[in-house]
mmCIF file of C-alpha atoms and ligand atoms in Angstrom:
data_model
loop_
_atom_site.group_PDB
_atom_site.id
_atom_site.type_symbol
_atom_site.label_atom_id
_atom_site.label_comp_id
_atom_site.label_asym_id
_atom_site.label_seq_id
_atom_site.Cartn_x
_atom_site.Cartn_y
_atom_site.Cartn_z
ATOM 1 C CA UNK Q 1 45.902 -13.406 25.382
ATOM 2 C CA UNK Q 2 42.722 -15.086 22.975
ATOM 3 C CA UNK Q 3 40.589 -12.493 21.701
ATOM 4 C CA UNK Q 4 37.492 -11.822 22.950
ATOM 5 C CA UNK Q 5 33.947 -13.244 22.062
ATOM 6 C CA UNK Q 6 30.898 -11.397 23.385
ATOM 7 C CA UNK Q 7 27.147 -11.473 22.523
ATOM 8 C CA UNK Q 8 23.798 -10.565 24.324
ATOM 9 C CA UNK Q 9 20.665 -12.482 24.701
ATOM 10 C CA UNK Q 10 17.264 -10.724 25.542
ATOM 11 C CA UNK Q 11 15.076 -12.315 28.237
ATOM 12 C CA UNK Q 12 12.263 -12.582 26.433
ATOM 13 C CA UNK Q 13 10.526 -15.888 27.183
ATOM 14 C CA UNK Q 14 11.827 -19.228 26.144
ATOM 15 C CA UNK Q 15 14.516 -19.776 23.426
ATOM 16 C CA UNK Q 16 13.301 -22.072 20.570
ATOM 17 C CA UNK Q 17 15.569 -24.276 18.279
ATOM 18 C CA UNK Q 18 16.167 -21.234 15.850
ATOM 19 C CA UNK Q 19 18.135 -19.938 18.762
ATOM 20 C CA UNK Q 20 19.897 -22.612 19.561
ATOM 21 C CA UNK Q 21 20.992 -23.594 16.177
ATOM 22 C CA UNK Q 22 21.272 -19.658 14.950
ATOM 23 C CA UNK Q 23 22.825 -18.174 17.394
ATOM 24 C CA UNK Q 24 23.596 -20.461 20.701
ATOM 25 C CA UNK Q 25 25.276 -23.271 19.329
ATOM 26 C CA UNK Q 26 27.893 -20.841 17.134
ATOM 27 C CA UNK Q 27 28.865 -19.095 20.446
ATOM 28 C CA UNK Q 28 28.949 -22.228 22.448
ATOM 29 C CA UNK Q 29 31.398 -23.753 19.677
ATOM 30 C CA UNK Q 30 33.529 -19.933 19.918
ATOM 31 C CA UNK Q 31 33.983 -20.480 23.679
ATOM 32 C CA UNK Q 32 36.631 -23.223 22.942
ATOM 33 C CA UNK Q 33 38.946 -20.646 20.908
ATOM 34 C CA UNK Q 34 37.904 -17.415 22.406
ATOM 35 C CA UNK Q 35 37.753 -15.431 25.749
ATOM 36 C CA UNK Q 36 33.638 -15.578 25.660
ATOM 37 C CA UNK Q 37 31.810 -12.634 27.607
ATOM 38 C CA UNK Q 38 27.995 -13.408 27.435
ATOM 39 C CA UNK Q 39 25.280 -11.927 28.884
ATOM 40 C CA UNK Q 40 22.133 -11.338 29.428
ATOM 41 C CA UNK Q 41 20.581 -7.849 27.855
ATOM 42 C CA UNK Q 42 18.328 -7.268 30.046
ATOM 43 C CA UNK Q 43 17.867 -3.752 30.006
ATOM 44 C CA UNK Q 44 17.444 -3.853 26.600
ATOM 45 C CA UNK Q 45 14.479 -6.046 27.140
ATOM 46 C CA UNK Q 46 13.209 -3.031 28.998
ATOM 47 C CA UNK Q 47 12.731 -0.892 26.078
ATOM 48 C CA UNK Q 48 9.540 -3.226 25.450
ATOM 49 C CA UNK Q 49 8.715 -3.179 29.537
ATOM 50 C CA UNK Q 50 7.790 -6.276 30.409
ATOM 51 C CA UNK Q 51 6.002 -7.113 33.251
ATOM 52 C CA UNK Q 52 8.611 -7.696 36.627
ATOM 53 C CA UNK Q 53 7.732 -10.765 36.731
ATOM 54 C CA UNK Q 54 8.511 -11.651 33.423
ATOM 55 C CA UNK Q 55 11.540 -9.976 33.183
ATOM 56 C CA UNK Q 56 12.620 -12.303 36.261
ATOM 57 C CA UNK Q 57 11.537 -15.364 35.130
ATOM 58 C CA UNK Q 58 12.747 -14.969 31.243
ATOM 59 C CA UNK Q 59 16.286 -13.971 32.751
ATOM 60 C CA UNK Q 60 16.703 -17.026 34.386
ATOM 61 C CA UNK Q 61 15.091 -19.041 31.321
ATOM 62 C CA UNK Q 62 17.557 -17.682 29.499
ATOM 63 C CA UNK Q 63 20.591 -18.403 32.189
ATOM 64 C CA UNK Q 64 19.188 -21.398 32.635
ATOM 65 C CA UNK Q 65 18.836 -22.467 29.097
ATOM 66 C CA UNK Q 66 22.783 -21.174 28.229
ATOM 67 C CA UNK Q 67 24.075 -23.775 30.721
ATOM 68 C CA UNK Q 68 22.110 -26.304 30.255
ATOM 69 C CA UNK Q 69 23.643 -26.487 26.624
ATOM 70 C CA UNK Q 70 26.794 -26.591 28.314
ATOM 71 C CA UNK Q 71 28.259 -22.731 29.068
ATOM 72 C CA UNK Q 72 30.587 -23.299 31.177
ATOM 73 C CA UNK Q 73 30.345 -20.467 33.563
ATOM 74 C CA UNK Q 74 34.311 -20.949 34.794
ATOM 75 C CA UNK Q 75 35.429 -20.463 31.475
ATOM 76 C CA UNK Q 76 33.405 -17.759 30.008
ATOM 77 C CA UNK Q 77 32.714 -14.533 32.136
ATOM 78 C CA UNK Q 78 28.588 -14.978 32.239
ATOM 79 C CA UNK Q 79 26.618 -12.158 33.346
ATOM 80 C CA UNK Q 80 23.591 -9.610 33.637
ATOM 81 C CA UNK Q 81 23.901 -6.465 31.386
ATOM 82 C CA UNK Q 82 22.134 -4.525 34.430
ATOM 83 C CA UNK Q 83 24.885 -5.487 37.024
ATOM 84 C CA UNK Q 84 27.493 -3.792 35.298
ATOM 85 C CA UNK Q 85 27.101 -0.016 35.787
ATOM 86 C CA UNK Q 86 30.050 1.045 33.375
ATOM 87 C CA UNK Q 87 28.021 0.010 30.178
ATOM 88 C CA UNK Q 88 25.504 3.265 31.062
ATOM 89 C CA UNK Q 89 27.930 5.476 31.721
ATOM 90 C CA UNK Q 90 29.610 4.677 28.683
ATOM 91 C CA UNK Q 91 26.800 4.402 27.049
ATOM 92 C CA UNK Q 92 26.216 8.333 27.235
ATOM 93 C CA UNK Q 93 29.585 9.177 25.894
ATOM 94 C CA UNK Q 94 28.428 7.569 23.359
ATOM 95 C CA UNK Q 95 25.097 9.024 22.657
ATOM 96 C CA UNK Q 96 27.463 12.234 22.626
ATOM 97 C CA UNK Q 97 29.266 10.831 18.975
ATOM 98 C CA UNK Q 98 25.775 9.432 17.965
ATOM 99 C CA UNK Q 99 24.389 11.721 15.320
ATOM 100 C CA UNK Q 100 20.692 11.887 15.925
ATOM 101 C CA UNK Q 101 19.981 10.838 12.017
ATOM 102 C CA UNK Q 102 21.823 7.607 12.330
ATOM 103 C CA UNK Q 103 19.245 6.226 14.949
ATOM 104 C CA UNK Q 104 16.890 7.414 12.736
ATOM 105 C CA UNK Q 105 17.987 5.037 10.025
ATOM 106 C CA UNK Q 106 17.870 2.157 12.613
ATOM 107 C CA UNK Q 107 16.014 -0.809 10.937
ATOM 108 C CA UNK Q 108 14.196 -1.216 14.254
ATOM 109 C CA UNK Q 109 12.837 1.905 14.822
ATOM 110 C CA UNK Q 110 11.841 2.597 11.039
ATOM 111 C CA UNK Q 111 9.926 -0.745 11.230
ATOM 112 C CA UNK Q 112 8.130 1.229 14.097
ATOM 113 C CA UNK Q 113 7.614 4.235 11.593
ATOM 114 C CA UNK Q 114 6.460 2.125 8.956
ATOM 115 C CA UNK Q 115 3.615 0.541 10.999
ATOM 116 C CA UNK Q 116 2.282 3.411 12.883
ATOM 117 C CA UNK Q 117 2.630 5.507 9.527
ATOM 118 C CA UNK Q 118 0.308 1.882 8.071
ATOM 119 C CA UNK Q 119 -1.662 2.213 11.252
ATOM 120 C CA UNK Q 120 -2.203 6.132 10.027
ATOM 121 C CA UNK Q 121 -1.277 6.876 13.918
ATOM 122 C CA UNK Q 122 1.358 9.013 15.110
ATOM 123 C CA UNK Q 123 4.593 7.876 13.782
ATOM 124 C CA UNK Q 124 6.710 8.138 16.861
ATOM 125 C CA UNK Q 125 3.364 6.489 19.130
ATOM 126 C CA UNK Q 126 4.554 3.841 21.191
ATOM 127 C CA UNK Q 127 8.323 4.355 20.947
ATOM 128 C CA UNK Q 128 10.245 5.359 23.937
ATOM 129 C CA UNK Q 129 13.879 6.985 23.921
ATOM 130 C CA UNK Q 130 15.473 3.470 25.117
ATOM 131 C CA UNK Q 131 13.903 1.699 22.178
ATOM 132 C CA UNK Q 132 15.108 4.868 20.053
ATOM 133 C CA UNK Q 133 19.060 4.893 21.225
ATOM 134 C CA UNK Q 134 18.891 0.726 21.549
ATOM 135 C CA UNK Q 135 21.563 0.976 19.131
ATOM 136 C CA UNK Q 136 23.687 2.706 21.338
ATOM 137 C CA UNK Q 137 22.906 0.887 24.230
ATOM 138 C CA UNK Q 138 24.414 -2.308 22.412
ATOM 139 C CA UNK Q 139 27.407 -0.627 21.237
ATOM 140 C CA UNK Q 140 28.283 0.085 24.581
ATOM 141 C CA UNK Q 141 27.716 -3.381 25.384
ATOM 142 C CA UNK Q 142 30.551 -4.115 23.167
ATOM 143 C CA UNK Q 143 32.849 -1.498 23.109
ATOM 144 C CA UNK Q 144 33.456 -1.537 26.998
ATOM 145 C CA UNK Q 145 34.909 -4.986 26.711
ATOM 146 C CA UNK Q 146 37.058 -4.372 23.761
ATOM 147 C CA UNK Q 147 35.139 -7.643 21.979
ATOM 148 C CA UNK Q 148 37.016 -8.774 18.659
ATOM 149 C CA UNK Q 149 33.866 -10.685 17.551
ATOM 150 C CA UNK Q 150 30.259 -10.170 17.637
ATOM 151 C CA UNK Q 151 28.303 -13.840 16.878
ATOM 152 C CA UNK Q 152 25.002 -12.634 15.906
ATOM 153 C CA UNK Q 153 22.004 -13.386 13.451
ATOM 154 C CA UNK Q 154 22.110 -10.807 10.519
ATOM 155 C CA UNK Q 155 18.808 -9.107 11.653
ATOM 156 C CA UNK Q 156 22.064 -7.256 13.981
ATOM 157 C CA UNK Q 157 24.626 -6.538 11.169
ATOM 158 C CA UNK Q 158 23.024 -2.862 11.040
ATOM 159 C CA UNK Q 159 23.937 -2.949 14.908
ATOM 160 C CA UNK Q 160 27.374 -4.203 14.686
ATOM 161 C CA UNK Q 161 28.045 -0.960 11.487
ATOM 162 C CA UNK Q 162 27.208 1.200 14.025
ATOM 163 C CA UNK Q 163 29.215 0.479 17.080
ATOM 164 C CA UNK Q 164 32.122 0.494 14.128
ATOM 165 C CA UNK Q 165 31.222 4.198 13.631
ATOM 166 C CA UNK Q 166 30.511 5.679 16.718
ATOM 167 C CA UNK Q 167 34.146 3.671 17.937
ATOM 168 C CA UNK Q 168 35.760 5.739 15.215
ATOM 169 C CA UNK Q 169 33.968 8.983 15.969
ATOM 170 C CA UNK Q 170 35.491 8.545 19.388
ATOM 171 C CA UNK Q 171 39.030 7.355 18.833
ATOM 172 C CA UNK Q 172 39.028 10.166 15.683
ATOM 173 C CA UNK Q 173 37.709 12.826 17.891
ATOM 174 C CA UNK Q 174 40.526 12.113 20.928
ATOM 175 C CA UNK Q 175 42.883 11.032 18.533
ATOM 176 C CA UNK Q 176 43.384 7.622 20.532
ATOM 177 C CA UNK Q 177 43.133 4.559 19.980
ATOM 178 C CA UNK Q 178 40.597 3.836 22.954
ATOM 179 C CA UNK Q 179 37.917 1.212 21.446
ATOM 180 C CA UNK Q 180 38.696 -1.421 19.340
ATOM 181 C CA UNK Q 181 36.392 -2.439 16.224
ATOM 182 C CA UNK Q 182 34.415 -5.551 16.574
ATOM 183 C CA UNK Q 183 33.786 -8.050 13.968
ATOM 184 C CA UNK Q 184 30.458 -9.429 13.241
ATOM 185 C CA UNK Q 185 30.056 -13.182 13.253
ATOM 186 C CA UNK Q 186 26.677 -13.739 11.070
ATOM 187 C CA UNK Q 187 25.518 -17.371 11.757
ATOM 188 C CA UNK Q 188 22.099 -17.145 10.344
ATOM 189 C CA UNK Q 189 22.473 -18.124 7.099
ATOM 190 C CA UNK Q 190 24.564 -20.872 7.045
ATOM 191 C CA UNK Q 191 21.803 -22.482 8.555
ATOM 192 C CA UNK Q 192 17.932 -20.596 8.358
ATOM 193 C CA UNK Q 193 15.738 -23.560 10.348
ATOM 194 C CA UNK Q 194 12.214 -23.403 9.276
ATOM 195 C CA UNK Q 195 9.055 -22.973 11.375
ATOM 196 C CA UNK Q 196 5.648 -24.562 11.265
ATOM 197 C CA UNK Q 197 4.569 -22.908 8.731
ATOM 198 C CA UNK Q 198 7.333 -23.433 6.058
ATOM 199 C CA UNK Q 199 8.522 -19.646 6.766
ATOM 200 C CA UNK Q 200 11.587 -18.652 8.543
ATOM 201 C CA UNK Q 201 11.667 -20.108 12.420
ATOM 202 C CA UNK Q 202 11.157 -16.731 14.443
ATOM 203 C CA UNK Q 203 9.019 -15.656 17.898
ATOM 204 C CA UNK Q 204 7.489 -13.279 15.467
ATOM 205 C CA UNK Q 205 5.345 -15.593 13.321
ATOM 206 C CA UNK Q 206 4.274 -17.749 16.466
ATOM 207 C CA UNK Q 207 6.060 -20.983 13.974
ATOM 208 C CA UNK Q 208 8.648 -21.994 16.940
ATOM 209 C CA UNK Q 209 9.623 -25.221 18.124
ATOM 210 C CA UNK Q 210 10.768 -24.058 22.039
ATOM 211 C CA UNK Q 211 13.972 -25.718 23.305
ATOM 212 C CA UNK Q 212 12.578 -27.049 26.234
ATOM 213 C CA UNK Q 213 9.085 -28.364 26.531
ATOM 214 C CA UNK Q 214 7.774 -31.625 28.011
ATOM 215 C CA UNK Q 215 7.754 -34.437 25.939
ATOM 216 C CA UNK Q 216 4.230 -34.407 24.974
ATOM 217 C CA UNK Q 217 4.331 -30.507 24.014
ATOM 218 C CA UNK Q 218 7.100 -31.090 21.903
ATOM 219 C CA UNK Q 219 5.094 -34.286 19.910
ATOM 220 C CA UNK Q 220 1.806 -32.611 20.192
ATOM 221 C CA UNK Q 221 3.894 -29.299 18.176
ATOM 222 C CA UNK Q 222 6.011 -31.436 15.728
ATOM 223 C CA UNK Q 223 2.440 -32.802 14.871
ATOM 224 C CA UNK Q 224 1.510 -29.183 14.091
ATOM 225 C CA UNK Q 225 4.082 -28.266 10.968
ATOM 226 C CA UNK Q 226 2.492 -27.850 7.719
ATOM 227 C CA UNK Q 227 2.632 -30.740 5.375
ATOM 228 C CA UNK Q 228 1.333 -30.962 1.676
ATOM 229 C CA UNK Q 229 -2.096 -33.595 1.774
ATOM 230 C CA UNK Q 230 0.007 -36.596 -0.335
ATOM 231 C CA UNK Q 231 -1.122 -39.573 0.578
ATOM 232 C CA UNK Q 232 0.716 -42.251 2.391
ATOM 233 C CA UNK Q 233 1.235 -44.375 -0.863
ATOM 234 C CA UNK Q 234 2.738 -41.447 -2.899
ATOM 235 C CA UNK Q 235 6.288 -40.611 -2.565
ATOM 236 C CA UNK Q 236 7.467 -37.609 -1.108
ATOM 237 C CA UNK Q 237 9.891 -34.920 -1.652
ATOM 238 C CA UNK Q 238 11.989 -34.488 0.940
ATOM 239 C CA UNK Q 239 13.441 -31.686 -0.337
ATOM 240 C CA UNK Q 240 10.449 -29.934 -0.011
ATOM 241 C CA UNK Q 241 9.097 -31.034 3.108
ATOM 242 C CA UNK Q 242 9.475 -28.523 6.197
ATOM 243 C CA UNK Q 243 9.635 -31.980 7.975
ATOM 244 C CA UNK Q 244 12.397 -33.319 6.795
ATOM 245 C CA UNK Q 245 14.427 -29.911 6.270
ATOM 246 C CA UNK Q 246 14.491 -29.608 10.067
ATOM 247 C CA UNK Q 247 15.219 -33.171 10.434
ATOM 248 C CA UNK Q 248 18.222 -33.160 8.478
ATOM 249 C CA UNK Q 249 19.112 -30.657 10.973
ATOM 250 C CA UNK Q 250 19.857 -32.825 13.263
ATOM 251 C CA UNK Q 251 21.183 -35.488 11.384
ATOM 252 C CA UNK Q 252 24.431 -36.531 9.984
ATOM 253 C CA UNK Q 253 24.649 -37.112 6.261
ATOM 254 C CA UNK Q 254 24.447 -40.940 6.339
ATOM 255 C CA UNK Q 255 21.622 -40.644 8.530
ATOM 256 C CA UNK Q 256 19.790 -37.985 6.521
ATOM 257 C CA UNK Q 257 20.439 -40.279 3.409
ATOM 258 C CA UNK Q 258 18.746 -42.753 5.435
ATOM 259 C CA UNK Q 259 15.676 -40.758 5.691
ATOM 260 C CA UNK Q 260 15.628 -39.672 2.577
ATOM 261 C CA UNK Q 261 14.879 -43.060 1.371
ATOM 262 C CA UNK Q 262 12.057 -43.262 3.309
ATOM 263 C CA UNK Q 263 10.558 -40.308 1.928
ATOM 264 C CA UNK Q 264 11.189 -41.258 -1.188
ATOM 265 C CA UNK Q 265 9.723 -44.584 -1.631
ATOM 266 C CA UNK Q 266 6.735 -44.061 -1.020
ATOM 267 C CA UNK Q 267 4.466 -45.716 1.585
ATOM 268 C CA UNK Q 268 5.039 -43.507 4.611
ATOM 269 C CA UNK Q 269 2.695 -40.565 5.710
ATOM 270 C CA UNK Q 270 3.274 -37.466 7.066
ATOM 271 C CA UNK Q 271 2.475 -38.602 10.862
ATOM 272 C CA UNK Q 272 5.358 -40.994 10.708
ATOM 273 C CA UNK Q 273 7.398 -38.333 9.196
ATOM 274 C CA UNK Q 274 6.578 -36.273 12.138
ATOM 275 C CA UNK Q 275 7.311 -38.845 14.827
ATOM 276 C CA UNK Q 276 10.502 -39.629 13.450
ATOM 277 C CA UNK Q 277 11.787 -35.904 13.023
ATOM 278 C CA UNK Q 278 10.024 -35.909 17.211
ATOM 279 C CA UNK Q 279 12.159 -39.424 18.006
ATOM 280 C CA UNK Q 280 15.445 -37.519 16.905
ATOM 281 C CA UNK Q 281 14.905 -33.964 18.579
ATOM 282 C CA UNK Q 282 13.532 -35.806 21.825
ATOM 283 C CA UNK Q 283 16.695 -37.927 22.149
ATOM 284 C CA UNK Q 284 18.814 -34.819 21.674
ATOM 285 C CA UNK Q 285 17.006 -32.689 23.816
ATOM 286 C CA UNK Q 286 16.274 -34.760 26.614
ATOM 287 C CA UNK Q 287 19.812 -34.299 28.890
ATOM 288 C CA UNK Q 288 19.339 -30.954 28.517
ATOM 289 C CA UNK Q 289 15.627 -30.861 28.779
ATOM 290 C CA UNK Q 290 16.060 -32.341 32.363
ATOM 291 C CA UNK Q 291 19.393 -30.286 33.234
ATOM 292 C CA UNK Q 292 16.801 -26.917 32.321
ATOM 293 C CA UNK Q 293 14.473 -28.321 34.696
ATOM 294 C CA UNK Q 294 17.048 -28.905 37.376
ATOM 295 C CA UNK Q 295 18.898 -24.953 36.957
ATOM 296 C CA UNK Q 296 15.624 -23.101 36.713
ATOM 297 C CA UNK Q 297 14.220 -24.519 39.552
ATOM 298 C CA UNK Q 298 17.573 -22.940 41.092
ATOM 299 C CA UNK Q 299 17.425 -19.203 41.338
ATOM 300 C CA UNK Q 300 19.888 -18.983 44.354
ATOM 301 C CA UNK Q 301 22.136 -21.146 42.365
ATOM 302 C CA UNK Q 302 21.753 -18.905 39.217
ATOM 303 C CA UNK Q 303 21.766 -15.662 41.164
ATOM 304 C CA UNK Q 304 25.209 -16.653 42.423
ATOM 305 C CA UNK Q 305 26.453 -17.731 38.861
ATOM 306 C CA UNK Q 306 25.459 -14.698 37.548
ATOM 307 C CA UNK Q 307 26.816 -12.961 40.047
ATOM 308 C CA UNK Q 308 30.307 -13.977 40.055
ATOM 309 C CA UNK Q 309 30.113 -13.144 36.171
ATOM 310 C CA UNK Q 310 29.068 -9.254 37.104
ATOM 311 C CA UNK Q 311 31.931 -9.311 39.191
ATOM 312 C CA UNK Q 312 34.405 -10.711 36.828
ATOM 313 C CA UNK Q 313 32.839 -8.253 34.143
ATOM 314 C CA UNK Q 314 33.504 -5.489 36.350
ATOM 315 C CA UNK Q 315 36.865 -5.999 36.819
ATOM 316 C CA UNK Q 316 37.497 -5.552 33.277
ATOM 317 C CA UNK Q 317 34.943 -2.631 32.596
ATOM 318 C CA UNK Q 318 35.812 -0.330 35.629
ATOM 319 C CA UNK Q 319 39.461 0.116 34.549
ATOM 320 C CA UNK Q 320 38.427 0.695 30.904
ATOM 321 C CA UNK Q 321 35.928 3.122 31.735
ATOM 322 C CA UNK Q 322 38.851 4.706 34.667
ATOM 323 C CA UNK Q 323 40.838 5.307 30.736
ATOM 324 C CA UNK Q 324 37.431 6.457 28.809
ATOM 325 C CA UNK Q 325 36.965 9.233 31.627
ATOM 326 C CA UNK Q 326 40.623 10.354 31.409
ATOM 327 C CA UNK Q 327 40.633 10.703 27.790
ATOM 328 C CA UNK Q 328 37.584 13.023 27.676
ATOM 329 C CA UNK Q 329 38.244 15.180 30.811
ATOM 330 C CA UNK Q 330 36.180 14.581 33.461
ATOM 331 C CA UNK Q 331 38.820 12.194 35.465
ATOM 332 C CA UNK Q 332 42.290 13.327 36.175
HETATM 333 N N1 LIG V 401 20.238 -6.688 20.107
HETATM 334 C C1 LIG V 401 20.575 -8.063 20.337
HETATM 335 C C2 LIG V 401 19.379 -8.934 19.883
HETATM 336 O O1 LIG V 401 18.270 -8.473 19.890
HETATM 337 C C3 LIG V 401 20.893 -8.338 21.777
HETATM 338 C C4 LIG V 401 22.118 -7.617 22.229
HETATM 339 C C5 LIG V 401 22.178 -6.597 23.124
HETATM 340 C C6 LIG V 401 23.442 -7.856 21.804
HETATM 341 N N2 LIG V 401 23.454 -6.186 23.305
HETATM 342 C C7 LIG V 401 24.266 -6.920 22.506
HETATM 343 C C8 LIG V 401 24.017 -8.760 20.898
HETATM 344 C C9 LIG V 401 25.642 -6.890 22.295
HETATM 345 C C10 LIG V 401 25.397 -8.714 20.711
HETATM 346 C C11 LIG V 401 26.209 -7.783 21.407
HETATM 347 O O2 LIG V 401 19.568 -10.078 19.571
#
């Protein structure tokens, strides 16, 4: 048997090339090696409530976007967190082995601290008992299925250290060897794609470049990233350049040599640098651009993906969960 790859993506509007390079591409390239579970978290999502309709339309962005890059939904078991009722249950045995002063180290909810605390409001305004036990939530994600890796970003390493612990709590407490440990696979650093702005690609500083835009969005935002105010005579830096450091991204090394050279001698200004850095994303974006368009405008087609991935995921949490309820008592 391979061992198991799982990981959870959040509907929450429309991946951008951070994701796809960060996190999407990573657990695309583990599918060929590993048994891949991926879903969608959607009821993590929740813990922000977003509108219905959002959280409908965001789910099957995200479905949509996954296999348009080319998940294969045959090979890897693809699926909707909320379908699969054995992650809640599970999920309170382990809130049950979650001491109450680990959540309240969670990075995500002290953030929350931190800015009401700054906002000199309430500190615990605004936060709801499903953002509080997220943690747990996404430990049962992964335990249920027994996941040997974890491919991530590293804002989730505190995540992963936790489902560790409350895994040993339980298999300490029975004396059993019930849940197995998962690994964290941190992509993120190996390669940190910059925004607009220079800073760190990320939904949170509005700097994104979304995956799939029409053409003209996606020129009209390349045109948007931050440049320095050379002129078109001077040489450049390329180095330095948010332009060309996402480039390169999506170049190979002859080709980003190439570029380089351009920068570098001088007589090209920033709007050709843009168009070029467009030319190359557009040309690798444009099959799947147009196979996005085609799935999304599919919901009975992606309802009945996603639905034969619940059931597949079900077949392997109901019998875990059958073994979880014997070991604590409550089946016989
Ligand atoms: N918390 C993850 C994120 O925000 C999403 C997630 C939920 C997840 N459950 C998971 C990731 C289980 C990996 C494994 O990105």
């Amino acid at each position: 048997m391979n061992l198991r790859s799982l990981t959870g993506i959040k509907p929450t509007g429309m991946p951008h090339i951070g994701n796809w390079l960060g996190a999407i591409k990573p657990a695309l390239e583990l599918t060929k090696t590993y048994d891949a579970l991926y879903f969608i978290a959607d009821y993590h999502a929740l813990t922000i409530t977003p509108a219905p309709e959002a959280m409908k339309n965001d789910t099957y962005s995200v479905a949509a976007t996954w296999l348009a890059l080319g998940l294969d939904p045959e090979k890897a078991v693809f699926y909707k967190q909320s379908d699969i009722p054995q992650v809640f249950e599970l999920c309170w045995l382990l809130n049950c082995f979650t001491p109450k002063g680990f959540l309240n180290r969670a990075h995500g909810y002290k953030d929350k601290l931190a800015k009401n605390k700054e906002l000199k409001k309430d500190p615990d305004e605004g936060i709801n008992m499903g953002f509080y036990s997220y943690p747990v939530l996404m430990a049962a994600d992964i335990l249920l299925f027994s996941a040997d890796v974890v491919p991530v970003g590293h804002d989730q390493k505190q995540h992963l250290e936790f489902a560790r612990d409350f895994a040993t709590r339980v298999n300490n407490f029975y004396q059993v060897d019930l849940f197995k440990l998962p690994e964290p696979r941190i992509t993120e650093n190996s390669q940190t794609v910059v925004g607009l702005d220079g800073r760190k690609m990320s939904k949170s500083y509005d700097n994104t470049i979304p995956l799939f835009c029409t053409e003209k969005q996606l020129k009209k935002i390349t045109n948007r990233i931050i440049t320095n105010s050379q002129d078109v005579e001077e040489a450049k830096d390329p180095d330095k350049s948010s332009v060309f450091l996402l480039h390169k991204i999506f170049l190979d090394d002859a080709q980003a040599e190439d570029v380089k050279k351009i920068y570098t001698a001088g007589g090209m200004g920033w709007g050709k640098a843009k168009s070029m850095l467009f030319e190359t994303l557009n040309e690798q974006l444009k099959n799947p651009r147009e196979e996005y368009n085609r799935l999304v405008a599919d919901t009975v087609y992606l309802d009945e993906v996603l639905k034969k991935g619940a059931e597949k995921a079900r077949a392997i949490a109901g019998p875990f969960l059958e073994k979880a309820r014997k070991i604590i008592g409550v089946a016989s």
